[in-house]
Amino acid sequence: MAMTTQVTEFGERLRTGFGLLGPRHARHSLSVEQMDALALPIGDDGVVVGVDAEGQPAVMGINRPTPYDIVLIGGLWTAQVLALRAAATGARVAVETGRAQQWAQLVQAVGGGQSGMTVHDVGRVPPQGASAGGPVLVIRDCGMRPPRGRVASAPWQSVLTLLPYLSPVAPRLMRQARLVGVQRVSPDEATEIGRVIGLPRGEYESLPTLADGVTLWCTDRDRQYVMTQATDAENGLLGTARRMD
């Protein structure tokens, strides 16, 4: 009779989803006073774009389930480092450019095709078919006045627009972007950028003095100076950091 009762209880537990009986342990609990000491060692997920003012890694979340537009007013070197690092995370990189020769060495290093990096003429980027398992970064290296792109940001497909300088279309692009990066610019450009994205005076006045490889990254709620430091492999491929190409 006792055996029948145990079998019945065992069957009931399986049917209700509890599964097999496991070992019993004391409950783990914290008092309210101890909660402040609880921390989880989990950082942001994305591409390490450099280090911040405290020397901590600065991470850009490029692969997102929502459309994400980035504008970088800066040099080709920084855009290419970001492209290499995005590809290293498993993203496919599609480059829209009028200077394909400047990207040829990267394509060779990363590998072309659906699993690496591809280069397309301006206005000729085909649909990329981005997905959670195959995220895409589109880099638009189309000069001062990039035309409206055929391939826009979408879930799992971020778009980075590179502008060498502030141009007449830059204010519109900056207002539409979720993330804006600014490298060294002239004092007049710095003043206009500060007006468009609401930078404090001290920050936009610092823009003409930024060193090569330094970018001020801005969102609606946060701003961060980041130094991009190339690895040995990146230095061998791209050379040292530079604002001009």
JSON list of C-alpha atoms in Angstrom, two decimals:
[
{"chain": "A", "resi": 1, "resn": "MET", "atom": "CA", "xyz": [0.00, 0.00, 0.00]},
{"chain": "A", "resi": 2, "resn": "ALA", "atom": "CA", "xyz": [2.81, 2.40, 0.88]},
{"chain": "A", "resi": 3, "resn": "MET", "atom": "CA", "xyz": [4.55, 1.64, -2.42]},
{"chain": "A", "resi": 4, "resn": "THR", "atom": "CA", "xyz": [1.33, 2.35, -4.36]},
{"chain": "A", "resi": 5, "resn": "THR", "atom": "CA", "xyz": [0.97, 5.73, -2.63]},
{"chain": "A", "resi": 6, "resn": "GLN", "atom": "CA", "xyz": [4.56, 6.73, -3.48]},
{"chain": "A", "resi": 7, "resn": "VAL", "atom": "CA", "xyz": [4.12, 5.77, -7.13]},
{"chain": "A", "resi": 8, "resn": "THR", "atom": "CA", "xyz": [0.88, 7.76, -7.32]},
{"chain": "A", "resi": 9, "resn": "GLU", "atom": "CA", "xyz": [2.53, 10.87, -5.81]},
{"chain": "A", "resi": 10, "resn": "PHE", "atom": "CA", "xyz": [5.48, 10.49, -8.18]},
{"chain": "A", "resi": 11, "resn": "GLY", "atom": "CA", "xyz": [3.13, 10.33, -11.18]},
{"chain": "A", "resi": 12, "resn": "GLU", "atom": "CA", "xyz": [1.23, 13.38, -9.99]},
{"chain": "A", "resi": 13, "resn": "ARG", "atom": "CA", "xyz": [4.47, 15.41, -9.75]},
{"chain": "A", "resi": 14, "resn": "LEU", "atom": "CA", "xyz": [5.47, 14.46, -13.28]},
{"chain": "A", "resi": 15, "resn": "ARG", "atom": "CA", "xyz": [2.06, 15.42, -14.66]},
{"chain": "A", "resi": 16, "resn": "THR", "atom": "CA", "xyz": [2.15, 18.82, -12.96]},
{"chain": "A", "resi": 17, "resn": "GLY", "atom": "CA", "xyz": [5.59, 19.65, -14.39]},
{"chain": "A", "resi": 18, "resn": "PHE", "atom": "CA", "xyz": [7.80, 19.43, -11.32]},
{"chain": "A", "resi": 19, "resn": "GLY", "atom": "CA", "xyz": [9.88, 16.54, -12.66]},
{"chain": "A", "resi": 20, "resn": "LEU", "atom": "CA", "xyz": [12.12, 14.32, -10.58]},
{"chain": "A", "resi": 21, "resn": "LEU", "atom": "CA", "xyz": [12.75, 14.99, -6.94]},
{"chain": "A", "resi": 22, "resn": "GLY", "atom": "CA", "xyz": [16.18, 16.49, -6.45]},
{"chain": "A", "resi": 23, "resn": "PRO", "atom": "CA", "xyz": [18.39, 17.19, -3.46]},
{"chain": "A", "resi": 24, "resn": "ARG", "atom": "CA", "xyz": [17.15, 19.59, -0.85]},
{"chain": "A", "resi": 25, "resn": "HIS", "atom": "CA", "xyz": [19.16, 22.75, -0.05]},
{"chain": "A", "resi": 26, "resn": "ALA", "atom": "CA", "xyz": [18.59, 25.67, 2.22]},
{"chain": "A", "resi": 27, "resn": "ARG", "atom": "CA", "xyz": [17.07, 28.72, 0.54]},
{"chain": "A", "resi": 28, "resn": "HIS", "atom": "CA", "xyz": [19.43, 31.52, -0.48]},
{"chain": "A", "resi": 29, "resn": "SER", "atom": "CA", "xyz": [18.16, 34.86, 0.69]},
{"chain": "A", "resi": 30, "resn": "LEU", "atom": "CA", "xyz": [19.40, 38.41, 1.29]},
{"chain": "A", "resi": 31, "resn": "SER", "atom": "CA", "xyz": [18.19, 41.03, 3.69]},
{"chain": "A", "resi": 32, "resn": "VAL", "atom": "CA", "xyz": [17.15, 44.41, 2.35]},
{"chain": "A", "resi": 33, "resn": "GLU", "atom": "CA", "xyz": [20.36, 45.92, 3.76]},
{"chain": "A", "resi": 34, "resn": "GLN", "atom": "CA", "xyz": [22.46, 43.41, 1.78]},
{"chain": "A", "resi": 35, "resn": "MET", "atom": "CA", "xyz": [20.84, 44.15, -1.60]},
{"chain": "A", "resi": 36, "resn": "ASP", "atom": "CA", "xyz": [23.09, 47.14, -2.33]},
{"chain": "A", "resi": 37, "resn": "ALA", "atom": "CA", "xyz": [26.11, 44.84, -2.21]},
{"chain": "A", "resi": 38, "resn": "LEU", "atom": "CA", "xyz": [24.69, 42.55, -4.89]},
{"chain": "A", "resi": 39, "resn": "ALA", "atom": "CA", "xyz": [26.24, 43.07, -8.34]},
{"chain": "A", "resi": 40, "resn": "LEU", "atom": "CA", "xyz": [26.22, 41.02, -11.51]},
{"chain": "A", "resi": 41, "resn": "PRO", "atom": "CA", "xyz": [29.41, 40.98, -13.64]},
{"chain": "A", "resi": 42, "resn": "ILE", "atom": "CA", "xyz": [27.57, 41.44, -16.93]},
{"chain": "A", "resi": 43, "resn": "GLY", "atom": "CA", "xyz": [28.72, 44.10, -19.42]},
{"chain": "A", "resi": 44, "resn": "ASP", "atom": "CA", "xyz": [27.17, 45.47, -22.59]},
{"chain": "A", "resi": 45, "resn": "ASP", "atom": "CA", "xyz": [27.08, 43.26, -25.66]},
{"chain": "A", "resi": 46, "resn": "GLY", "atom": "CA", "xyz": [28.54, 44.61, -28.88]},
{"chain": "A", "resi": 47, "resn": "VAL", "atom": "CA", "xyz": [31.68, 45.95, -30.51]},
{"chain": "A", "resi": 48, "resn": "VAL", "atom": "CA", "xyz": [34.50, 47.34, -28.39]},
{"chain": "A", "resi": 49, "resn": "VAL", "atom": "CA", "xyz": [35.15, 50.71, -30.05]},
{"chain": "A", "resi": 50, "resn": "GLY", "atom": "CA", "xyz": [37.91, 51.78, -27.67]},
{"chain": "A", "resi": 51, "resn": "VAL", "atom": "CA", "xyz": [38.44, 52.90, -24.09]},
{"chain": "A", "resi": 52, "resn": "ASP", "atom": "CA", "xyz": [36.75, 55.70, -22.18]},
{"chain": "A", "resi": 53, "resn": "ALA", "atom": "CA", "xyz": [38.34, 58.40, -20.04]},
{"chain": "A", "resi": 54, "resn": "GLU", "atom": "CA", "xyz": [38.74, 55.91, -17.16]},
{"chain": "A", "resi": 55, "resn": "GLY", "atom": "CA", "xyz": [40.43, 53.35, -19.39]},
{"chain": "A", "resi": 56, "resn": "GLN", "atom": "CA", "xyz": [37.41, 51.05, -19.37]},
{"chain": "A", "resi": 57, "resn": "PRO", "atom": "CA", "xyz": [36.21, 49.32, -22.58]},
{"chain": "A", "resi": 58, "resn": "ALA", "atom": "CA", "xyz": [33.60, 51.32, -24.49]},
{"chain": "A", "resi": 59, "resn": "VAL", "atom": "CA", "xyz": [31.11, 49.03, -26.21]},
{"chain": "A", "resi": 60, "resn": "MET", "atom": "CA", "xyz": [28.78, 49.89, -29.11]},
{"chain": "A", "resi": 61, "resn": "GLY", "atom": "CA", "xyz": [25.72, 47.67, -29.47]},
{"chain": "A", "resi": 62, "resn": "ILE", "atom": "CA", "xyz": [25.48, 47.37, -33.25]},
{"chain": "A", "resi": 63, "resn": "ASN", "atom": "CA", "xyz": [23.48, 44.16, -33.59]},
{"chain": "A", "resi": 64, "resn": "ARG", "atom": "CA", "xyz": [19.97, 45.13, -32.46]},
{"chain": "A", "resi": 65, "resn": "PRO", "atom": "CA", "xyz": [16.43, 43.85, -32.95]},
{"chain": "A", "resi": 66, "resn": "THR", "atom": "CA", "xyz": [15.33, 47.41, -33.79]},
{"chain": "A", "resi": 67, "resn": "PRO", "atom": "CA", "xyz": [16.52, 49.83, -36.53]},
{"chain": "A", "resi": 68, "resn": "TYR", "atom": "CA", "xyz": [19.67, 51.68, -35.52]},
{"chain": "A", "resi": 69, "resn": "ASP", "atom": "CA", "xyz": [21.24, 54.62, -37.37]},
{"chain": "A", "resi": 70, "resn": "ILE", "atom": "CA", "xyz": [24.74, 55.89, -36.61]},
{"chain": "A", "resi": 71, "resn": "VAL", "atom": "CA", "xyz": [26.44, 59.00, -38.00]},
{"chain": "A", "resi": 72, "resn": "LEU", "atom": "CA", "xyz": [30.21, 59.38, -37.76]},
{"chain": "A", "resi": 73, "resn": "ILE", "atom": "CA", "xyz": [31.71, 62.75, -38.64]},
{"chain": "A", "resi": 74, "resn": "GLY", "atom": "CA", "xyz": [35.28, 61.63, -38.84]},
{"chain": "A", "resi": 75, "resn": "GLY", "atom": "CA", "xyz": [37.91, 59.66, -40.67]},
{"chain": "A", "resi": 76, "resn": "LEU", "atom": "CA", "xyz": [37.84, 56.53, -42.79]},
{"chain": "A", "resi": 77, "resn": "TRP", "atom": "CA", "xyz": [40.33, 54.85, -40.43]},
{"chain": "A", "resi": 78, "resn": "THR", "atom": "CA", "xyz": [37.85, 54.75, -37.56]},
{"chain": "A", "resi": 79, "resn": "ALA", "atom": "CA", "xyz": [35.02, 53.52, -39.79]},
{"chain": "A", "resi": 80, "resn": "GLN", "atom": "CA", "xyz": [37.22, 50.71, -41.06]},
{"chain": "A", "resi": 81, "resn": "VAL", "atom": "CA", "xyz": [38.24, 49.65, -37.55]},
{"chain": "A", "resi": 82, "resn": "LEU", "atom": "CA", "xyz": [34.54, 49.48, -36.65]},
{"chain": "A", "resi": 83, "resn": "ALA", "atom": "CA", "xyz": [33.88, 47.43, -39.78]},
{"chain": "A", "resi": 84, "resn": "LEU", "atom": "CA", "xyz": [36.61, 44.92, -38.88]},
{"chain": "A", "resi": 85, "resn": "ARG", "atom": "CA", "xyz": [35.37, 44.56, -35.33]},
{"chain": "A", "resi": 86, "resn": "ALA", "atom": "CA", "xyz": [31.73, 44.23, -36.37]},
{"chain": "A", "resi": 87, "resn": "ALA", "atom": "CA", "xyz": [32.72, 41.44, -38.75]},
{"chain": "A", "resi": 88, "resn": "ALA", "atom": "CA", "xyz": [34.62, 39.77, -35.92]},
{"chain": "A", "resi": 89, "resn": "THR", "atom": "CA", "xyz": [31.40, 39.59, -33.89]},
{"chain": "A", "resi": 90, "resn": "GLY", "atom": "CA", "xyz": [29.72, 37.66, -36.71]},
{"chain": "A", "resi": 91, "resn": "ALA", "atom": "CA", "xyz": [27.94, 40.52, -38.47]},
{"chain": "A", "resi": 92, "resn": "ARG", "atom": "CA", "xyz": [28.01, 40.78, -42.24]},
{"chain": "A", "resi": 93, "resn": "VAL", "atom": "CA", "xyz": [29.32, 44.16, -43.39]},
{"chain": "A", "resi": 94, "resn": "ALA", "atom": "CA", "xyz": [28.04, 45.80, -46.59]},
{"chain": "A", "resi": 95, "resn": "VAL", "atom": "CA", "xyz": [29.95, 48.90, -47.66]},
{"chain": "A", "resi": 96, "resn": "GLU", "atom": "CA", "xyz": [28.37, 51.46, -50.01]},
{"chain": "A", "resi": 97, "resn": "THR", "atom": "CA", "xyz": [31.17, 53.62, -51.36]},
{"chain": "A", "resi": 98, "resn": "GLY", "atom": "CA", "xyz": [32.53, 55.59, -54.27]},
{"chain": "A", "resi": 99, "resn": "ARG", "atom": "CA", "xyz": [36.11, 54.62, -53.39]},
{"chain": "A", "resi": 100, "resn": "ALA", "atom": "CA", "xyz": [36.07, 50.84, -53.49]},
{"chain": "A", "resi": 101, "resn": "GLN", "atom": "CA", "xyz": [39.85, 50.69, -53.76]},
{"chain": "A", "resi": 102, "resn": "GLN", "atom": "CA", "xyz": [40.11, 52.04, -50.21]},
{"chain": "A", "resi": 103, "resn": "TRP", "atom": "CA", "xyz": [38.13, 49.03, -48.94]},
{"chain": "A", "resi": 104, "resn": "ALA", "atom": "CA", "xyz": [39.64, 46.31, -51.11]},
{"chain": "A", "resi": 105, "resn": "GLN", "atom": "CA", "xyz": [42.29, 45.30, -48.58]},
{"chain": "A", "resi": 106, "resn": "LEU", "atom": "CA", "xyz": [39.69, 44.92, -45.82]},
{"chain": "A", "resi": 107, "resn": "VAL", "atom": "CA", "xyz": [37.47, 42.74, -48.01]},
{"chain": "A", "resi": 108, "resn": "GLN", "atom": "CA", "xyz": [40.45, 40.50, -48.70]},
{"chain": "A", "resi": 109, "resn": "ALA", "atom": "CA", "xyz": [41.28, 40.30, -44.98]},
{"chain": "A", "resi": 110, "resn": "VAL", "atom": "CA", "xyz": [37.73, 39.63, -43.79]},
{"chain": "A", "resi": 111, "resn": "GLY", "atom": "CA", "xyz": [36.57, 37.57, -46.74]},
{"chain": "A", "resi": 112, "resn": "GLY", "atom": "CA", "xyz": [33.79, 38.46, -49.15]},
{"chain": "A", "resi": 113, "resn": "GLY", "atom": "CA", "xyz": [30.38, 36.96, -49.72]},
{"chain": "A", "resi": 114, "resn": "GLN", "atom": "CA", "xyz": [27.48, 36.31, -47.41]},
{"chain": "A", "resi": 115, "resn": "SER", "atom": "CA", "xyz": [29.64, 35.61, -44.37]},
{"chain": "A", "resi": 116, "resn": "GLY", "atom": "CA", "xyz": [32.07, 38.53, -44.55]},
{"chain": "A", "resi": 117, "resn": "MET", "atom": "CA", "xyz": [32.31, 41.95, -46.19]},
{"chain": "A", "resi": 118, "resn": "THR", "atom": "CA", "xyz": [31.01, 43.15, -49.53]},
{"chain": "A", "resi": 119, "resn": "VAL", "atom": "CA", "xyz": [31.53, 46.46, -51.33]},
{"chain": "A", "resi": 120, "resn": "HIS", "atom": "CA", "xyz": [28.93, 48.11, -53.55]},
{"chain": "A", "resi": 121, "resn": "ASP", "atom": "CA", "xyz": [28.74, 51.21, -55.70]},
{"chain": "A", "resi": 122, "resn": "VAL", "atom": "CA", "xyz": [26.73, 54.14, -54.36]},
{"chain": "A", "resi": 123, "resn": "GLY", "atom": "CA", "xyz": [23.03, 53.41, -54.70]},
{"chain": "A", "resi": 124, "resn": "ARG", "atom": "CA", "xyz": [23.53, 49.74, -55.53]},
{"chain": "A", "resi": 125, "resn": "VAL", "atom": "CA", "xyz": [23.40, 47.94, -52.21]},
{"chain": "A", "resi": 126, "resn": "PRO", "atom": "CA", "xyz": [21.04, 44.97, -52.62]},
{"chain": "A", "resi": 127, "resn": "PRO", "atom": "CA", "xyz": [18.66, 43.78, -49.87]},
{"chain": "A", "resi": 128, "resn": "GLN", "atom": "CA", "xyz": [20.77, 42.11, -47.20]},
{"chain": "A", "resi": 129, "resn": "GLY", "atom": "CA", "xyz": [18.28, 39.75, -45.59]},
{"chain": "A", "resi": 130, "resn": "ALA", "atom": "CA", "xyz": [19.37, 40.57, -42.05]},
{"chain": "A", "resi": 131, "resn": "SER", "atom": "CA", "xyz": [18.17, 38.34, -39.23]},
{"chain": "A", "resi": 132, "resn": "ALA", "atom": "CA", "xyz": [18.92, 37.57, -35.60]},
{"chain": "A", "resi": 133, "resn": "GLY", "atom": "CA", "xyz": [21.24, 34.79, -36.78]},
{"chain": "A", "resi": 134, "resn": "GLY", "atom": "CA", "xyz": [22.80, 36.95, -39.50]},
{"chain": "A", "resi": 135, "resn": "PRO", "atom": "CA", "xyz": [22.96, 40.62, -38.42]},
{"chain": "A", "resi": 136, "resn": "VAL", "atom": "CA", "xyz": [24.21, 43.21, -40.89]},
{"chain": "A", "resi": 137, "resn": "LEU", "atom": "CA", "xyz": [26.08, 46.50, -40.63]},
{"chain": "A", "resi": 138, "resn": "VAL", "atom": "CA", "xyz": [25.73, 48.76, -43.67]},
{"chain": "A", "resi": 139, "resn": "ILE", "atom": "CA", "xyz": [28.46, 51.41, -43.90]},
{"chain": "A", "resi": 140, "resn": "ARG", "atom": "CA", "xyz": [27.67, 54.34, -46.17]},
{"chain": "A", "resi": 141, "resn": "ASP", "atom": "CA", "xyz": [30.95, 55.94, -47.25]},
{"chain": "A", "resi": 142, "resn": "CYS", "atom": "CA", "xyz": [29.40, 58.23, -49.85]},
{"chain": "A", "resi": 143, "resn": "GLY", "atom": "CA", "xyz": [31.13, 61.57, -49.35]},
{"chain": "A", "resi": 144, "resn": "MET", "atom": "CA", "xyz": [29.82, 64.91, -48.13]},
{"chain": "A", "resi": 145, "resn": "ARG", "atom": "CA", "xyz": [26.32, 64.58, -49.60]},
{"chain": "A", "resi": 146, "resn": "PRO", "atom": "CA", "xyz": [25.29, 60.94, -49.42]},
{"chain": "A", "resi": 147, "resn": "PRO", "atom": "CA", "xyz": [22.11, 60.26, -51.38]},
{"chain": "A", "resi": 148, "resn": "ARG", "atom": "CA", "xyz": [19.20, 58.62, -49.63]},
{"chain": "A", "resi": 149, "resn": "GLY", "atom": "CA", "xyz": [20.12, 54.97, -49.28]},
{"chain": "A", "resi": 150, "resn": "ARG", "atom": "CA", "xyz": [18.20, 52.17, -50.95]},
{"chain": "A", "resi": 151, "resn": "VAL", "atom": "CA", "xyz": [18.87, 49.97, -47.92]},
{"chain": "A", "resi": 152, "resn": "ALA", "atom": "CA", "xyz": [17.69, 51.55, -44.68]},
{"chain": "A", "resi": 153, "resn": "SER", "atom": "CA", "xyz": [18.15, 50.50, -41.08]},
{"chain": "A", "resi": 154, "resn": "ALA", "atom": "CA", "xyz": [15.88, 47.66, -40.01]},
{"chain": "A", "resi": 155, "resn": "PRO", "atom": "CA", "xyz": [15.70, 44.98, -37.33]},
{"chain": "A", "resi": 156, "resn": "TRP", "atom": "CA", "xyz": [19.17, 43.40, -37.07]},
{"chain": "A", "resi": 157, "resn": "GLN", "atom": "CA", "xyz": [20.47, 45.82, -39.72]},
{"chain": "A", "resi": 158, "resn": "SER", "atom": "CA", "xyz": [22.26, 48.93, -38.50]},
{"chain": "A", "resi": 159, "resn": "VAL", "atom": "CA", "xyz": [23.44, 51.70, -40.83]},
{"chain": "A", "resi": 160, "resn": "LEU", "atom": "CA", "xyz": [26.55, 53.80, -40.20]},
{"chain": "A", "resi": 161, "resn": "THR", "atom": "CA", "xyz": [26.90, 56.93, -42.35]},
{"chain": "A", "resi": 162, "resn": "LEU", "atom": "CA", "xyz": [30.44, 58.33, -42.58]},
{"chain": "A", "resi": 163, "resn": "LEU", "atom": "CA", "xyz": [30.79, 62.06, -43.22]},
{"chain": "A", "resi": 164, "resn": "PRO", "atom": "CA", "xyz": [34.33, 63.45, -43.59]},
{"chain": "A", "resi": 165, "resn": "TYR", "atom": "CA", "xyz": [33.14, 66.92, -42.56]},
{"chain": "A", "resi": 166, "resn": "LEU", "atom": "CA", "xyz": [29.98, 68.75, -41.59]},
{"chain": "A", "resi": 167, "resn": "SER", "atom": "CA", "xyz": [27.88, 69.15, -44.72]},
{"chain": "A", "resi": 168, "resn": "PRO", "atom": "CA", "xyz": [24.46, 70.64, -45.54]},
{"chain": "A", "resi": 169, "resn": "VAL", "atom": "CA", "xyz": [22.83, 67.22, -45.06]},
{"chain": "A", "resi": 170, "resn": "ALA", "atom": "CA", "xyz": [24.62, 66.51, -41.77]},
{"chain": "A", "resi": 171, "resn": "PRO", "atom": "CA", "xyz": [22.12, 68.24, -39.44]},
{"chain": "A", "resi": 172, "resn": "ARG", "atom": "CA", "xyz": [19.24, 66.14, -40.80]},
{"chain": "A", "resi": 173, "resn": "LEU", "atom": "CA", "xyz": [21.25, 62.93, -40.52]},
{"chain": "A", "resi": 174, "resn": "MET", "atom": "CA", "xyz": [22.38, 63.74, -36.99]},
{"chain": "A", "resi": 175, "resn": "ARG", "atom": "CA", "xyz": [18.83, 64.46, -35.82]},
{"chain": "A", "resi": 176, "resn": "GLN", "atom": "CA", "xyz": [17.62, 61.15, -37.25]},
{"chain": "A", "resi": 177, "resn": "ALA", "atom": "CA", "xyz": [20.47, 59.08, -35.83]},
{"chain": "A", "resi": 178, "resn": "ARG", "atom": "CA", "xyz": [20.34, 57.16, -32.57]},
{"chain": "A", "resi": 179, "resn": "LEU", "atom": "CA", "xyz": [24.12, 57.59, -32.12]},
{"chain": "A", "resi": 180, "resn": "VAL", "atom": "CA", "xyz": [26.41, 60.38, -33.36]},
{"chain": "A", "resi": 181, "resn": "GLY", "atom": "CA", "xyz": [30.20, 60.24, -33.32]},
{"chain": "A", "resi": 182, "resn": "VAL", "atom": "CA", "xyz": [32.29, 63.37, -33.84]},
{"chain": "A", "resi": 183, "resn": "GLN", "atom": "CA", "xyz": [36.04, 63.52, -34.35]},
{"chain": "A", "resi": 184, "resn": "ARG", "atom": "CA", "xyz": [38.24, 66.57, -34.80]},
{"chain": "A", "resi": 185, "resn": "VAL", "atom": "CA", "xyz": [36.46, 69.35, -36.71]},
{"chain": "A", "resi": 186, "resn": "SER", "atom": "CA", "xyz": [36.97, 73.08, -37.26]},
{"chain": "A", "resi": 187, "resn": "PRO", "atom": "CA", "xyz": [35.74, 75.59, -34.63]},
{"chain": "A", "resi": 188, "resn": "ASP", "atom": "CA", "xyz": [32.85, 76.68, -36.89]},
{"chain": "A", "resi": 189, "resn": "GLU", "atom": "CA", "xyz": [31.81, 73.08, -37.47]},
{"chain": "A", "resi": 190, "resn": "ALA", "atom": "CA", "xyz": [32.06, 72.38, -33.73]},
{"chain": "A", "resi": 191, "resn": "THR", "atom": "CA", "xyz": [29.72, 75.27, -32.94]},
{"chain": "A", "resi": 192, "resn": "GLU", "atom": "CA", "xyz": [27.13, 74.05, -35.45]},
{"chain": "A", "resi": 193, "resn": "ILE", "atom": "CA", "xyz": [27.38, 70.45, -34.22]},
{"chain": "A", "resi": 194, "resn": "GLY", "atom": "CA", "xyz": [26.91, 71.65, -30.66]},
{"chain": "A", "resi": 195, "resn": "ARG", "atom": "CA", "xyz": [23.78, 73.54, -31.68]},
{"chain": "A", "resi": 196, "resn": "VAL", "atom": "CA", "xyz": [22.28, 70.61, -33.60]},
{"chain": "A", "resi": 197, "resn": "ILE", "atom": "CA", "xyz": [22.73, 67.92, -30.96]},
{"chain": "A", "resi": 198, "resn": "GLY", "atom": "CA", "xyz": [22.67, 70.13, -27.88]},
{"chain": "A", "resi": 199, "resn": "LEU", "atom": "CA", "xyz": [26.23, 69.84, -26.60]},
{"chain": "A", "resi": 200, "resn": "PRO", "atom": "CA", "xyz": [27.38, 71.92, -23.65]},
{"chain": "A", "resi": 201, "resn": "ARG", "atom": "CA", "xyz": [29.77, 74.69, -24.63]},
{"chain": "A", "resi": 202, "resn": "GLY", "atom": "CA", "xyz": [32.77, 73.04, -23.03]},
{"chain": "A", "resi": 203, "resn": "GLU", "atom": "CA", "xyz": [32.25, 69.87, -25.05]},
{"chain": "A", "resi": 204, "resn": "TYR", "atom": "CA", "xyz": [31.74, 71.40, -28.49]},
{"chain": "A", "resi": 205, "resn": "GLU", "atom": "CA", "xyz": [34.67, 73.77, -27.91]},
{"chain": "A", "resi": 206, "resn": "SER", "atom": "CA", "xyz": [36.88, 70.74, -27.26]},
{"chain": "A", "resi": 207, "resn": "LEU", "atom": "CA", "xyz": [36.12, 69.14, -30.65]},
{"chain": "A", "resi": 208, "resn": "PRO", "atom": "CA", "xyz": [38.79, 71.07, -32.66]},
{"chain": "A", "resi": 209, "resn": "THR", "atom": "CA", "xyz": [41.45, 69.82, -30.23]},
{"chain": "A", "resi": 210, "resn": "LEU", "atom": "CA", "xyz": [40.68, 66.07, -30.29]},
{"chain": "A", "resi": 211, "resn": "ALA", "atom": "CA", "xyz": [43.61, 63.79, -31.02]},
{"chain": "A", "resi": 212, "resn": "ASP", "atom": "CA", "xyz": [43.64, 61.27, -33.86]},
{"chain": "A", "resi": 213, "resn": "GLY", "atom": "CA", "xyz": [41.58, 58.24, -32.88]},
{"chain": "A", "resi": 214, "resn": "VAL", "atom": "CA", "xyz": [39.43, 60.11, -30.33]},
{"chain": "A", "resi": 215, "resn": "THR", "atom": "CA", "xyz": [35.67, 60.30, -30.90]},
{"chain": "A", "resi": 216, "resn": "LEU", "atom": "CA", "xyz": [32.94, 61.97, -28.89]},
{"chain": "A", "resi": 217, "resn": "TRP", "atom": "CA", "xyz": [29.99, 59.54, -29.08]},
{"chain": "A", "resi": 218, "resn": "CYS", "atom": "CA", "xyz": [26.60, 61.07, -28.29]},
{"chain": "A", "resi": 219, "resn": "THR", "atom": "CA", "xyz": [23.12, 59.70, -27.69]},
{"chain": "A", "resi": 220, "resn": "ASP", "atom": "CA", "xyz": [20.03, 61.55, -26.49]},
{"chain": "A", "resi": 221, "resn": "ARG", "atom": "CA", "xyz": [20.97, 60.82, -22.89]},
{"chain": "A", "resi": 222, "resn": "ASP", "atom": "CA", "xyz": [24.70, 60.21, -22.78]},
{"chain": "A", "resi": 223, "resn": "ARG", "atom": "CA", "xyz": [28.02, 61.46, -24.13]},
{"chain": "A", "resi": 224, "resn": "GLN", "atom": "CA", "xyz": [31.39, 59.73, -23.97]},
{"chain": "A", "resi": 225, "resn": "TYR", "atom": "CA", "xyz": [34.88, 60.44, -25.24]},
{"chain": "A", "resi": 226, "resn": "VAL", "atom": "CA", "xyz": [36.44, 57.25, -26.59]},
{"chain": "A", "resi": 227, "resn": "MET", "atom": "CA", "xyz": [39.99, 56.54, -27.73]},
{"chain": "A", "resi": 228, "resn": "THR", "atom": "CA", "xyz": [40.11, 53.85, -30.41]},
{"chain": "A", "resi": 229, "resn": "GLN", "atom": "CA", "xyz": [43.32, 51.87, -30.02]},
{"chain": "A", "resi": 230, "resn": "ALA", "atom": "CA", "xyz": [44.16, 49.54, -32.89]},
{"chain": "A", "resi": 231, "resn": "THR", "atom": "CA", "xyz": [45.37, 46.02, -32.31]},
{"chain": "A", "resi": 232, "resn": "ASP", "atom": "CA", "xyz": [48.62, 44.86, -33.89]},
{"chain": "A", "resi": 233, "resn": "ALA", "atom": "CA", "xyz": [46.66, 43.17, -36.67]},
{"chain": "A", "resi": 234, "resn": "GLU", "atom": "CA", "xyz": [44.61, 46.31, -37.31]},
{"chain": "A", "resi": 235, "resn": "ASN", "atom": "CA", "xyz": [47.74, 48.46, -37.35]},
{"chain": "A", "resi": 236, "resn": "GLY", "atom": "CA", "xyz": [49.31, 46.13, -39.89]},
{"chain": "A", "resi": 237, "resn": "LEU", "atom": "CA", "xyz": [46.25, 46.36, -42.10]},
{"chain": "A", "resi": 238, "resn": "LEU", "atom": "CA", "xyz": [45.19, 50.01, -41.66]},
{"chain": "A", "resi": 239, "resn": "GLY", "atom": "CA", "xyz": [48.18, 51.81, -40.22]},
{"chain": "A", "resi": 240, "resn": "THR", "atom": "CA", "xyz": [48.06, 54.11, -37.21]},
{"chain": "A", "resi": 241, "resn": "ALA", "atom": "CA", "xyz": [45.03, 56.18, -36.23]},
{"chain": "A", "resi": 242, "resn": "ARG", "atom": "CA", "xyz": [44.42, 59.27, -38.37]},
{"chain": "A", "resi": 243, "resn": "ARG", "atom": "CA", "xyz": [41.68, 61.78, -38.86]},
{"chain": "A", "resi": 244, "resn": "MET", "atom": "CA", "xyz": [42.46, 62.50, -42.52]},
{"chain": "A", "resi": 245, "resn": "ASP", "atom": "CA", "xyz": [42.85, 60.04, -45.41]}
]
